Amino acid sequence: MTETETSPTNTPPASLLRNRSFMLVWMSGLAIMLGFSMFFLSVSWFIVDVLNRPAVLGAVLMSVSIPRVIMMIYGGILADKIRKSLIMFVTNFLQGLVMVTMIILFLNDWLHVGSLIVIALVFGFLDAFFFPAVSSMIPIIVRDEQLQRANSLFQGSTEMMFIIGPLVAGVLLTIGDFTLTFSAAAILIFISTILVFPAFIQDPKPEKREGSPSALEDLKEGLGYVRQSHVHRTGTIAIVIINLFMIGPLIISFPILVDSLGGSPFELSLLEAGLSAGTFLASVLLVVWNSKRKRGRLVFGSLLLSFAFFIVFSQVTALPPLVLLAGLTGFMAMFVYLPTVTLVQERTDKNKLGRVMSIITLAASGFEPLAFGLISFLVAAELPIQTILMIAGSTGLLFSGALVYFSSSFRRLD
């Protein structure tokens, strides 16, 4: 066969499972998300239990998010100019080296708050390039009619890793120490690196644009593109609301809640697995259902319902119902995120996918530092975590209602 005949962009396969490029990207995503979920649970528990400094947890999480926020847009610009598999390969490899460095620091008893913040900064910087590349890769290597299924399959299965990862990390921390979990996470990240080697993926190189526009010109073009489309604009705001007022507070509250209840790393893993189970089940349902009708109403209804579950979560103090409510919240949140991402991808020019998806990714994770910083400040001020979560949930519900009311065109969208 010729190169043209094997290219995923010219002859898309009849099934996602026979699309070699998608399968490699998918398996790479599974490996790296499994490694990341084990890494983040281990670091969270190390800060809360070993260092005994729960208020510092927010600072470390902010250190991941701040460089991601600063560099995310440039990561999208780069994804429109450079082969996406190359970006993913380099960032994964460098993150693997960071993990090796952290293991060395831990073994020499040099792993403290300062070194953890530096490690978090580097991880966040590299994430700013990885996620725009992978999110803009999928619309290129699959057909448009397979796009929602591909997004749901990728997102759902990687979320499943956030069910398995914390459980595995909890077991490894029970039978061993942090060296075991950090080493396992490093191996998984290196496996992910091999899978996205550019020669294996064979994704097309972006075409050179006339005039060689500067990064600032590219940024202005991407922001203007999003601002002029009601689908892009409203979808981005919805993702900002759900991450700023719900997902961010949930992430930082888990170890604090478990510690306040006298729990263990395994119980922390159960709570995180509950959230991931909800998002995974929603993704599976979207893969099977794959409906393209009344998606605007679906997004808005799910947005309001997710905050309703979150407000109930904020007032519960027993672990079993907390796990269930975390799952229900994640389930509804995924019905906001995945249809919105697919709607945006379907309505985006291929040569702007990197920039547009970097803006969406920024909306999905870039506002979390505000939540982390504010909640850490309130925890340090000894305000009960349940009160903090109630305030966040109520505020998010108020903004969600306003968005639904003022976005009638998105609400009627199919």
mmCIF file of C-alpha atoms in Angstrom:
data_model
loop_
_atom_site.group_PDB
_atom_site.id
_atom_site.type_symbol
_atom_site.label_atom_id
_atom_site.label_comp_id
_atom_site.label_asym_id
_atom_site.label_seq_id
_atom_site.Cartn_x
_atom_site.Cartn_y
_atom_site.Cartn_z
ATOM 1 C CA MET A 1 0.000 0.000 0.000
ATOM 2 C CA THR A 2 1.058 3.583 -0.544
ATOM 3 C CA GLU A 3 1.353 6.192 2.198
ATOM 4 C CA THR A 4 -1.861 7.807 0.967
ATOM 5 C CA GLU A 5 -3.784 4.551 1.222
ATOM 6 C CA THR A 6 -2.743 3.964 4.825
ATOM 7 C CA SER A 7 -3.254 7.502 6.043
ATOM 8 C CA PRO A 8 -5.998 7.735 8.669
ATOM 9 C CA THR A 9 -7.089 11.088 7.301
ATOM 10 C CA ASN A 10 -7.666 9.827 3.748
ATOM 11 C CA THR A 11 -9.269 6.436 4.331
ATOM 12 C CA PRO A 12 -10.850 6.420 7.779
ATOM 13 C CA PRO A 13 -11.447 2.847 8.999
ATOM 14 C CA ALA A 14 -14.949 1.486 9.410
ATOM 15 C CA SER A 15 -14.414 0.973 13.131
ATOM 16 C CA LEU A 16 -12.523 2.906 15.762
ATOM 17 C CA LEU A 17 -11.000 -0.343 16.982
ATOM 18 C CA ARG A 18 -9.394 -0.896 13.550
ATOM 19 C CA ASN A 19 -7.945 2.612 13.474
ATOM 20 C CA ARG A 20 -4.284 2.035 14.387
ATOM 21 C CA SER A 21 -3.525 5.683 15.114
ATOM 22 C CA PHE A 22 -6.538 6.066 17.395
ATOM 23 C CA MET A 23 -5.772 2.791 19.190
ATOM 24 C CA LEU A 24 -2.191 3.853 19.939
ATOM 25 C CA VAL A 25 -3.282 7.299 21.161
ATOM 26 C CA TRP A 26 -6.021 5.660 23.224
ATOM 27 C CA MET A 27 -3.687 3.098 24.849
ATOM 28 C CA SER A 28 -1.157 5.854 25.522
ATOM 29 C CA GLY A 29 -3.887 7.847 27.239
ATOM 30 C CA LEU A 30 -4.843 4.834 29.366
ATOM 31 C CA ALA A 31 -1.247 4.295 30.491
ATOM 32 C CA ILE A 32 -0.484 7.895 31.343
ATOM 33 C CA MET A 33 -3.789 8.532 33.133
ATOM 34 C CA LEU A 34 -3.300 5.386 35.213
ATOM 35 C CA GLY A 35 0.164 6.621 36.137
ATOM 36 C CA PHE A 36 -1.056 10.140 36.896
ATOM 37 C CA SER A 37 -3.936 8.928 39.083
ATOM 38 C CA MET A 38 -1.540 6.828 41.164
ATOM 39 C CA PHE A 39 0.925 9.700 41.359
ATOM 40 C CA PHE A 40 -1.580 12.353 42.460
ATOM 41 C CA LEU A 41 -3.204 10.179 45.131
ATOM 42 C CA SER A 42 0.217 9.298 46.518
ATOM 43 C CA VAL A 43 1.355 12.928 46.584
ATOM 44 C CA SER A 44 -1.917 14.074 48.187
ATOM 45 C CA TRP A 45 -1.614 11.480 50.931
ATOM 46 C CA PHE A 46 2.098 12.215 51.412
ATOM 47 C CA ILE A 47 1.288 15.890 52.055
ATOM 48 C CA VAL A 48 -1.700 15.259 54.314
ATOM 49 C CA ASP A 49 -0.444 12.234 56.275
ATOM 50 C CA VAL A 50 3.389 12.278 56.206
ATOM 51 C CA LEU A 51 4.077 16.004 56.093
ATOM 52 C CA ASN A 52 0.878 16.669 58.094
ATOM 53 C CA ARG A 53 0.234 19.913 56.201
ATOM 54 C CA PRO A 54 -3.206 19.701 54.554
ATOM 55 C CA ALA A 55 -3.315 23.465 53.912
ATOM 56 C CA VAL A 56 -0.239 23.056 51.667
ATOM 57 C CA LEU A 57 -2.145 20.674 49.372
ATOM 58 C CA GLY A 58 -3.827 23.593 47.640
ATOM 59 C CA ALA A 59 -0.460 25.274 47.004
ATOM 60 C CA VAL A 60 0.906 22.120 45.355
ATOM 61 C CA LEU A 61 -2.210 21.701 43.204
ATOM 62 C CA MET A 62 -2.014 25.372 42.252
ATOM 63 C CA SER A 63 1.599 24.801 41.208
ATOM 64 C CA VAL A 64 0.355 22.216 38.701
ATOM 65 C CA SER A 65 -2.390 24.461 37.379
ATOM 66 C CA ILE A 66 -0.718 27.889 37.168
ATOM 67 C CA PRO A 67 1.910 27.048 34.486
ATOM 68 C CA ARG A 68 -0.772 25.075 32.662
ATOM 69 C CA VAL A 69 -2.928 28.208 32.580
ATOM 70 C CA ILE A 70 -0.075 30.431 31.444
ATOM 71 C CA MET A 71 1.190 28.126 28.688
ATOM 72 C CA MET A 72 -2.019 26.383 27.563
ATOM 73 C CA ILE A 73 -2.837 28.796 24.739
ATOM 74 C CA TYR A 74 0.708 28.617 23.394
ATOM 75 C CA GLY A 75 0.426 24.823 23.572
ATOM 76 C CA GLY A 76 -2.585 25.075 21.257
ATOM 77 C CA ILE A 77 -0.727 27.397 18.885
ATOM 78 C CA LEU A 78 2.139 24.901 18.761
ATOM 79 C CA ALA A 79 -0.287 22.030 18.081
ATOM 80 C CA ASP A 80 -1.449 23.867 14.926
ATOM 81 C CA LYS A 81 2.154 24.196 13.707
ATOM 82 C CA ILE A 82 3.983 21.020 14.789
ATOM 83 C CA ARG A 83 3.143 17.352 14.444
ATOM 84 C CA LYS A 84 0.905 16.510 17.394
ATOM 85 C CA SER A 85 2.386 13.075 18.072
ATOM 86 C CA LEU A 86 5.832 14.672 18.437
ATOM 87 C CA ILE A 87 4.509 17.067 21.085
ATOM 88 C CA MET A 88 2.893 14.190 23.003
ATOM 89 C CA PHE A 89 6.042 12.044 22.780
ATOM 90 C CA VAL A 90 8.382 14.759 24.081
ATOM 91 C CA THR A 91 6.120 15.874 26.930
ATOM 92 C CA ASN A 92 5.499 12.294 28.095
ATOM 93 C CA PHE A 93 9.220 11.510 28.048
ATOM 94 C CA LEU A 94 10.059 14.598 30.096
ATOM 95 C CA GLN A 95 7.330 13.801 32.623
ATOM 96 C CA GLY A 96 8.840 10.333 33.015
ATOM 97 C CA LEU A 97 12.193 11.934 33.828
ATOM 98 C CA VAL A 98 10.477 14.150 36.414
ATOM 99 C CA MET A 99 9.048 11.034 38.072
ATOM 100 C CA VAL A 100 12.511 9.461 38.242
ATOM 101 C CA THR A 101 13.826 12.642 39.850
ATOM 102 C CA MET A 102 11.070 12.555 42.465
ATOM 103 C CA ILE A 103 11.867 8.950 43.355
ATOM 104 C CA ILE A 104 15.505 9.913 43.914
ATOM 105 C CA LEU A 105 14.447 12.828 46.135
ATOM 106 C CA PHE A 106 12.170 10.579 48.193
ATOM 107 C CA LEU A 107 14.816 7.900 48.684
ATOM 108 C CA ASN A 108 17.240 10.542 49.973
ATOM 109 C CA ASP A 109 14.607 12.164 52.233
ATOM 110 C CA TRP A 110 14.737 15.377 50.171
ATOM 111 C CA LEU A 111 11.057 15.328 49.168
ATOM 112 C CA HIS A 112 9.492 18.247 51.006
ATOM 113 C CA VAL A 113 7.048 21.040 50.222
ATOM 114 C CA GLY A 114 9.542 23.077 48.196
ATOM 115 C CA SER A 115 10.623 20.177 45.963
ATOM 116 C CA LEU A 116 7.006 19.066 45.517
ATOM 117 C CA ILE A 117 6.036 22.551 44.332
ATOM 118 C CA VAL A 118 8.879 22.579 41.800
ATOM 119 C CA ILE A 119 7.872 19.127 40.520
ATOM 120 C CA ALA A 120 4.258 20.271 40.277
ATOM 121 C CA LEU A 121 5.305 23.369 38.304
ATOM 122 C CA VAL A 122 7.169 21.229 35.766
ATOM 123 C CA PHE A 123 4.254 18.803 35.420
ATOM 124 C CA GLY A 124 1.851 21.664 34.840
ATOM 125 C CA PHE A 125 4.131 23.243 32.250
ATOM 126 C CA LEU A 126 4.336 19.997 30.269
ATOM 127 C CA ASP A 127 0.577 19.360 30.550
ATOM 128 C CA ALA A 128 -0.012 22.703 28.842
ATOM 129 C CA PHE A 129 1.493 21.228 25.669
ATOM 130 C CA PHE A 130 0.228 17.648 25.951
ATOM 131 C CA PHE A 131 -3.517 18.155 26.326
ATOM 132 C CA PRO A 132 -4.111 20.565 23.404
ATOM 133 C CA ALA A 133 -2.151 18.140 21.221
ATOM 134 C CA VAL A 134 -4.131 15.032 22.173
ATOM 135 C CA SER A 135 -7.541 16.762 22.121
ATOM 136 C CA SER A 136 -6.904 18.216 18.653
ATOM 137 C CA MET A 137 -5.421 14.919 17.428
ATOM 138 C CA ILE A 138 -8.661 12.925 17.746
ATOM 139 C CA PRO A 139 -10.725 14.972 15.218
ATOM 140 C CA ILE A 140 -7.901 14.481 12.708
ATOM 141 C CA ILE A 141 -7.494 10.706 12.990
ATOM 142 C CA VAL A 142 -11.202 9.762 13.151
ATOM 143 C CA ARG A 143 -14.181 10.528 10.933
ATOM 144 C CA ASP A 144 -16.668 13.238 11.903
ATOM 145 C CA GLU A 145 -19.505 10.762 12.431
ATOM 146 C CA GLN A 146 -17.272 8.821 14.863
ATOM 147 C CA LEU A 147 -16.159 11.902 16.762
ATOM 148 C CA GLN A 148 -18.563 11.774 19.729
ATOM 149 C CA ARG A 149 -17.954 8.040 20.165
ATOM 150 C CA ALA A 150 -14.185 8.579 19.963
ATOM 151 C CA ASN A 151 -14.285 11.388 22.516
ATOM 152 C CA SER A 152 -16.542 9.375 24.828
ATOM 153 C CA LEU A 153 -14.457 6.206 24.499
ATOM 154 C CA PHE A 154 -11.199 8.047 25.117
ATOM 155 C CA GLN A 155 -12.525 10.142 27.989
ATOM 156 C CA GLY A 156 -14.505 7.319 29.577
ATOM 157 C CA SER A 157 -11.729 4.768 29.517
ATOM 158 C CA THR A 158 -9.141 7.237 30.783
ATOM 159 C CA GLU A 159 -11.560 8.145 33.571
ATOM 160 C CA MET A 160 -11.705 4.431 34.374
ATOM 161 C CA MET A 161 -7.995 4.706 35.081
ATOM 162 C CA PHE A 162 -8.908 7.183 37.806
ATOM 163 C CA ILE A 163 -10.981 4.386 39.328
ATOM 164 C CA ILE A 164 -8.270 1.763 39.051
ATOM 165 C CA GLY A 165 -5.296 4.032 39.792
ATOM 166 C CA PRO A 166 -6.323 5.236 43.256
ATOM 167 C CA LEU A 167 -7.328 1.706 44.245
ATOM 168 C CA VAL A 168 -3.976 0.321 43.097
ATOM 169 C CA ALA A 169 -2.109 3.176 44.781
ATOM 170 C CA GLY A 170 -4.059 2.625 48.000
ATOM 171 C CA VAL A 171 -3.148 -1.069 48.001
ATOM 172 C CA LEU A 172 0.519 -0.358 47.175
ATOM 173 C CA LEU A 173 0.732 2.212 49.967
ATOM 174 C CA THR A 174 -0.788 -0.326 52.345
ATOM 175 C CA ILE A 175 1.687 -3.103 51.516
ATOM 176 C CA GLY A 176 4.702 -0.890 50.717
ATOM 177 C CA ASP A 177 5.792 2.718 50.734
ATOM 178 C CA PHE A 178 5.751 5.695 48.373
ATOM 179 C CA THR A 179 8.711 4.342 46.393
ATOM 180 C CA LEU A 180 6.498 1.550 45.101
ATOM 181 C CA THR A 181 3.689 3.831 43.873
ATOM 182 C CA PHE A 182 6.036 6.465 42.413
ATOM 183 C CA SER A 183 8.001 3.772 40.523
ATOM 184 C CA ALA A 184 4.839 2.170 39.121
ATOM 185 C CA ALA A 185 3.625 5.575 37.937
ATOM 186 C CA ALA A 186 6.972 6.296 36.242
ATOM 187 C CA ILE A 187 6.899 2.982 34.340
ATOM 188 C CA LEU A 188 3.381 3.688 33.064
ATOM 189 C CA ILE A 189 4.372 7.154 31.855
ATOM 190 C CA PHE A 190 7.305 5.720 29.901
ATOM 191 C CA ILE A 191 5.012 3.104 28.325
ATOM 192 C CA SER A 192 2.723 5.937 27.233
ATOM 193 C CA THR A 193 5.734 7.684 25.700
ATOM 194 C CA ILE A 194 6.618 4.678 23.522
ATOM 195 C CA LEU A 195 3.042 4.289 22.257
ATOM 196 C CA VAL A 196 2.891 7.823 20.818
ATOM 197 C CA PHE A 197 6.219 7.647 18.996
ATOM 198 C CA PRO A 198 5.512 9.695 15.817
ATOM 199 C CA ALA A 199 6.563 6.879 13.473
ATOM 200 C CA PHE A 200 3.844 4.696 15.022
ATOM 201 C CA ILE A 201 1.046 7.284 14.930
ATOM 202 C CA GLN A 202 1.767 8.644 11.435
ATOM 203 C CA ASP A 203 -0.401 11.709 11.946
ATOM 204 C CA PRO A 204 -0.072 14.372 9.220
ATOM 205 C CA LYS A 205 2.188 17.355 9.644
ATOM 206 C CA PRO A 206 0.234 20.648 9.777
ATOM 207 C CA GLU A 207 0.367 22.625 6.562
ATOM 208 C CA LYS A 208 2.484 25.750 6.617
ATOM 209 C CA ARG A 209 0.389 28.891 6.654
ATOM 210 C CA GLU A 210 1.060 31.850 4.422
ATOM 211 C CA GLY A 211 2.869 34.793 5.949
ATOM 212 C CA SER A 212 4.214 32.834 8.966
ATOM 213 C CA PRO A 213 1.981 34.595 11.529
ATOM 214 C CA SER A 214 3.417 35.280 14.964
ATOM 215 C CA ALA A 215 2.222 33.551 18.119
ATOM 216 C CA LEU A 216 0.340 36.712 19.101
ATOM 217 C CA GLU A 217 -1.451 36.824 15.734
ATOM 218 C CA ASP A 218 -2.343 33.136 16.071
ATOM 219 C CA LEU A 219 -3.667 33.770 19.565
ATOM 220 C CA LYS A 220 -5.825 36.702 18.443
ATOM 221 C CA GLU A 221 -7.225 34.631 15.579
ATOM 222 C CA GLY A 222 -8.095 31.722 17.896
ATOM 223 C CA LEU A 223 -9.738 33.922 20.533
ATOM 224 C CA GLY A 224 -11.714 35.798 17.897
ATOM 225 C CA TYR A 225 -12.870 32.519 16.383
ATOM 226 C CA VAL A 226 -14.233 31.343 19.748
ATOM 227 C CA ARG A 227 -15.757 34.703 20.644
ATOM 228 C CA GLN A 228 -17.714 35.015 17.386
ATOM 229 C CA SER A 229 -19.432 31.610 17.688
ATOM 230 C CA HIS A 230 -22.259 31.227 20.203
ATOM 231 C CA VAL A 231 -21.554 27.479 20.397
ATOM 232 C CA HIS A 232 -17.875 27.988 21.225
ATOM 233 C CA ARG A 233 -18.568 30.882 23.582
ATOM 234 C CA THR A 234 -21.412 29.313 25.575
ATOM 235 C CA GLY A 235 -19.752 25.896 25.718
ATOM 236 C CA THR A 236 -16.557 27.423 27.081
ATOM 237 C CA ILE A 237 -18.442 29.319 29.795
ATOM 238 C CA ALA A 238 -20.323 26.155 30.838
ATOM 239 C CA ILE A 239 -17.045 24.266 31.216
ATOM 240 C CA VAL A 240 -15.521 27.143 33.219
ATOM 241 C CA ILE A 241 -18.468 27.164 35.637
ATOM 242 C CA ILE A 242 -18.441 23.437 36.307
ATOM 243 C CA ASN A 243 -14.675 23.282 36.850
ATOM 244 C CA LEU A 244 -14.326 26.452 38.912
ATOM 245 C CA PHE A 245 -17.243 25.835 41.269
ATOM 246 C CA MET A 246 -17.482 22.025 41.354
ATOM 247 C CA ILE A 247 -14.609 19.913 39.978
ATOM 248 C CA GLY A 248 -11.845 22.043 41.529
ATOM 249 C CA PRO A 249 -13.485 22.094 44.981
ATOM 250 C CA LEU A 250 -14.195 18.342 44.757
ATOM 251 C CA ILE A 251 -10.593 17.451 43.937
ATOM 252 C CA ILE A 252 -9.080 19.384 46.816
ATOM 253 C CA SER A 253 -11.797 18.393 49.293
ATOM 254 C CA PHE A 254 -11.298 14.615 49.055
ATOM 255 C CA PRO A 255 -8.091 14.222 51.118
ATOM 256 C CA ILE A 256 -9.246 16.923 53.548
ATOM 257 C CA LEU A 257 -12.601 15.201 54.076
ATOM 258 C CA VAL A 258 -11.037 11.756 54.536
ATOM 259 C CA ASP A 259 -8.436 13.097 56.967
ATOM 260 C CA SER A 260 -11.110 14.932 58.993
ATOM 261 C CA LEU A 261 -13.113 11.688 59.180
ATOM 262 C CA GLY A 262 -10.046 9.754 60.363
ATOM 263 C CA GLY A 263 -9.856 7.747 57.142
ATOM 264 C CA SER A 264 -7.020 5.896 55.406
ATOM 265 C CA PRO A 265 -5.395 6.053 51.948
ATOM 266 C CA PHE A 266 -7.685 3.228 50.834
ATOM 267 C CA GLU A 267 -10.777 5.210 51.844
ATOM 268 C CA LEU A 268 -9.414 8.207 49.973
ATOM 269 C CA SER A 269 -9.016 5.980 46.923
ATOM 270 C CA LEU A 270 -12.661 4.865 47.265
ATOM 271 C CA LEU A 271 -13.871 8.465 47.229
ATOM 272 C CA GLU A 272 -11.795 9.350 44.172
ATOM 273 C CA ALA A 273 -12.868 6.116 42.503
ATOM 274 C CA GLY A 274 -16.511 7.052 43.098
ATOM 275 C CA LEU A 275 -16.106 10.277 41.128
ATOM 276 C CA SER A 276 -14.246 8.471 38.356
ATOM 277 C CA ALA A 277 -16.857 5.689 38.236
ATOM 278 C CA GLY A 278 -19.582 8.254 37.596
ATOM 279 C CA THR A 279 -17.679 9.922 34.780
ATOM 280 C CA PHE A 280 -16.796 6.538 33.292
ATOM 281 C CA LEU A 281 -20.386 5.291 33.263
ATOM 282 C CA ALA A 282 -21.560 8.515 31.637
ATOM 283 C CA SER A 283 -18.909 8.146 28.949
ATOM 284 C CA VAL A 284 -19.935 4.540 28.260
ATOM 285 C CA LEU A 285 -23.553 5.618 27.912
ATOM 286 C CA LEU A 286 -22.538 8.343 25.448
ATOM 287 C CA VAL A 287 -20.544 5.806 23.408
ATOM 288 C CA VAL A 288 -23.595 3.534 23.145
ATOM 289 C CA TRP A 289 -26.191 6.268 22.752
ATOM 290 C CA ASN A 290 -24.224 8.656 20.470
ATOM 291 C CA SER A 291 -27.300 10.876 20.084
ATOM 292 C CA LYS A 292 -26.922 14.188 18.272
ATOM 293 C CA ARG A 293 -30.389 15.537 19.030
ATOM 294 C CA LYS A 294 -31.176 18.259 21.592
ATOM 295 C CA ARG A 295 -27.605 18.335 22.820
ATOM 296 C CA GLY A 296 -27.961 21.937 23.998
ATOM 297 C CA ARG A 297 -30.758 20.987 26.381
ATOM 298 C CA LEU A 298 -28.804 17.926 27.487
ATOM 299 C CA VAL A 299 -25.785 20.063 28.408
ATOM 300 C CA PHE A 300 -27.809 22.652 30.328
ATOM 301 C CA GLY A 301 -29.982 20.124 32.156
ATOM 302 C CA SER A 302 -26.913 18.146 33.199
ATOM 303 C CA LEU A 303 -25.170 21.327 34.352
ATOM 304 C CA LEU A 304 -27.998 22.230 36.735
ATOM 305 C CA LEU A 305 -28.434 18.671 38.025
ATOM 306 C CA SER A 306 -24.713 18.206 38.680
ATOM 307 C CA PHE A 307 -24.691 21.210 41.005
ATOM 308 C CA ALA A 308 -27.776 19.902 42.790
ATOM 309 C CA PHE A 309 -25.922 16.653 43.581
ATOM 310 C CA PHE A 310 -22.811 18.601 44.585
ATOM 311 C CA ILE A 311 -24.749 20.719 47.097
ATOM 312 C CA VAL A 312 -26.116 17.546 48.711
ATOM 313 C CA PHE A 313 -22.548 16.125 48.743
ATOM 314 C CA SER A 314 -21.361 19.175 50.664
ATOM 315 C CA GLN A 315 -23.635 18.389 53.607
ATOM 316 C CA VAL A 316 -22.911 14.651 53.999
ATOM 317 C CA THR A 317 -20.311 13.402 56.510
ATOM 318 C CA ALA A 318 -20.462 9.589 56.087
ATOM 319 C CA LEU A 319 -18.175 7.892 53.576
ATOM 320 C CA PRO A 320 -20.606 5.535 51.716
ATOM 321 C CA PRO A 321 -23.082 8.287 50.686
ATOM 322 C CA LEU A 322 -20.149 10.584 49.881
ATOM 323 C CA VAL A 323 -18.836 8.000 47.413
ATOM 324 C CA LEU A 324 -22.296 7.643 45.834
ATOM 325 C CA LEU A 325 -22.856 11.398 45.550
ATOM 326 C CA ALA A 326 -19.376 11.935 44.106
ATOM 327 C CA GLY A 327 -20.275 9.368 41.446
ATOM 328 C CA LEU A 328 -23.602 11.045 40.636
ATOM 329 C CA THR A 329 -21.925 14.448 40.416
ATOM 330 C CA GLY A 330 -19.252 13.120 38.052
ATOM 331 C CA PHE A 331 -21.896 11.330 35.970
ATOM 332 C CA MET A 332 -23.826 14.546 35.297
ATOM 333 C CA ALA A 333 -20.653 16.598 34.815
ATOM 334 C CA MET A 334 -19.590 14.317 31.961
ATOM 335 C CA PHE A 335 -22.901 14.978 30.205
ATOM 336 C CA VAL A 336 -21.882 18.622 30.230
ATOM 337 C CA TYR A 337 -18.291 18.179 29.094
ATOM 338 C CA LEU A 338 -18.351 15.534 26.347
ATOM 339 C CA PRO A 339 -21.304 16.810 24.252
ATOM 340 C CA THR A 340 -19.908 20.340 24.542
ATOM 341 C CA VAL A 341 -16.451 19.280 23.335
ATOM 342 C CA THR A 342 -17.948 17.353 20.418
ATOM 343 C CA LEU A 343 -20.174 20.284 19.411
ATOM 344 C CA VAL A 344 -17.137 22.564 19.401
ATOM 345 C CA GLN A 345 -14.936 20.128 17.449
ATOM 346 C CA GLU A 346 -17.636 19.589 14.805
ATOM 347 C CA ARG A 347 -17.857 23.340 14.229
ATOM 348 C CA THR A 348 -14.109 24.106 14.167
ATOM 349 C CA ASP A 349 -11.870 24.391 11.103
ATOM 350 C CA LYS A 350 -9.151 21.732 11.156
ATOM 351 C CA ASN A 351 -6.342 24.311 10.979
ATOM 352 C CA LYS A 352 -7.643 25.973 14.156
ATOM 353 C CA LEU A 353 -8.297 22.842 16.231
ATOM 354 C CA GLY A 354 -5.148 23.195 18.330
ATOM 355 C CA ARG A 355 -5.931 26.743 19.417
ATOM 356 C CA VAL A 356 -9.634 26.140 19.970
ATOM 357 C CA MET A 357 -9.058 22.956 21.975
ATOM 358 C CA SER A 358 -6.390 24.705 24.052
ATOM 359 C CA ILE A 359 -9.018 27.281 25.009
ATOM 360 C CA ILE A 360 -11.483 24.490 25.886
ATOM 361 C CA THR A 361 -8.805 22.648 27.874
ATOM 362 C CA LEU A 362 -7.921 25.893 29.625
ATOM 363 C CA ALA A 363 -11.585 26.297 30.547
ATOM 364 C CA ALA A 364 -11.630 22.703 31.822
ATOM 365 C CA SER A 365 -8.574 22.999 34.063
ATOM 366 C CA GLY A 366 -7.168 26.500 33.968
ATOM 367 C CA PHE A 367 -9.573 27.990 36.492
ATOM 368 C CA GLU A 368 -8.935 25.299 39.075
ATOM 369 C CA PRO A 369 -6.038 27.288 40.659
ATOM 370 C CA LEU A 370 -8.563 29.884 41.774
ATOM 371 C CA ALA A 371 -10.620 27.173 43.475
ATOM 372 C CA PHE A 372 -7.527 25.542 44.993
ATOM 373 C CA GLY A 373 -6.167 28.836 46.309
ATOM 374 C CA LEU A 374 -9.446 30.090 47.744
ATOM 375 C CA ILE A 375 -10.359 26.798 49.404
ATOM 376 C CA SER A 376 -6.855 26.407 50.869
ATOM 377 C CA PHE A 377 -7.142 29.916 52.311
ATOM 378 C CA LEU A 378 -10.541 29.141 53.845
ATOM 379 C CA VAL A 379 -9.305 25.802 55.239
ATOM 380 C CA ALA A 380 -6.323 27.582 56.798
ATOM 381 C CA ALA A 381 -8.830 30.036 58.323
ATOM 382 C CA GLU A 382 -10.491 26.983 59.928
ATOM 383 C CA LEU A 383 -13.755 27.296 58.021
ATOM 384 C CA PRO A 384 -15.439 23.840 57.850
ATOM 385 C CA ILE A 385 -14.930 22.122 54.502
ATOM 386 C CA GLN A 386 -18.672 21.348 54.264
ATOM 387 C CA THR A 387 -19.455 25.081 54.494
ATOM 388 C CA ILE A 388 -16.890 25.886 51.822
ATOM 389 C CA LEU A 389 -18.347 23.288 49.453
ATOM 390 C CA MET A 390 -21.893 24.533 50.044
ATOM 391 C CA ILE A 391 -20.861 28.093 49.119
ATOM 392 C CA ALA A 392 -19.084 26.862 45.977
ATOM 393 C CA GLY A 393 -22.024 24.712 44.891
ATOM 394 C CA SER A 394 -24.622 27.418 45.476
ATOM 395 C CA THR A 395 -22.580 29.975 43.558
ATOM 396 C CA GLY A 396 -22.099 27.558 40.668
ATOM 397 C CA LEU A 397 -25.811 26.791 40.537
ATOM 398 C CA LEU A 398 -26.587 30.527 40.403
ATOM 399 C CA PHE A 399 -24.191 31.122 37.495
ATOM 400 C CA SER A 400 -25.489 28.023 35.706
ATOM 401 C CA GLY A 401 -29.050 29.292 35.911
ATOM 402 C CA ALA A 402 -27.997 32.639 34.475
ATOM 403 C CA LEU A 403 -26.173 30.927 31.591
ATOM 404 C CA VAL A 404 -29.229 28.825 30.745
ATOM 405 C CA TYR A 405 -31.481 31.880 30.823
ATOM 406 C CA PHE A 406 -29.288 34.087 28.616
ATOM 407 C CA SER A 407 -28.231 31.375 26.081
ATOM 408 C CA SER A 408 -31.461 30.459 24.344
ATOM 409 C CA SER A 409 -29.719 29.731 21.013
ATOM 410 C CA PHE A 410 -27.444 27.119 22.625
ATOM 411 C CA ARG A 411 -30.415 25.650 24.476
ATOM 412 C CA ARG A 412 -32.202 24.990 21.163
ATOM 413 C CA LEU A 413 -29.083 23.454 19.587
ATOM 414 C CA ASP A 414 -29.149 19.956 18.032
#
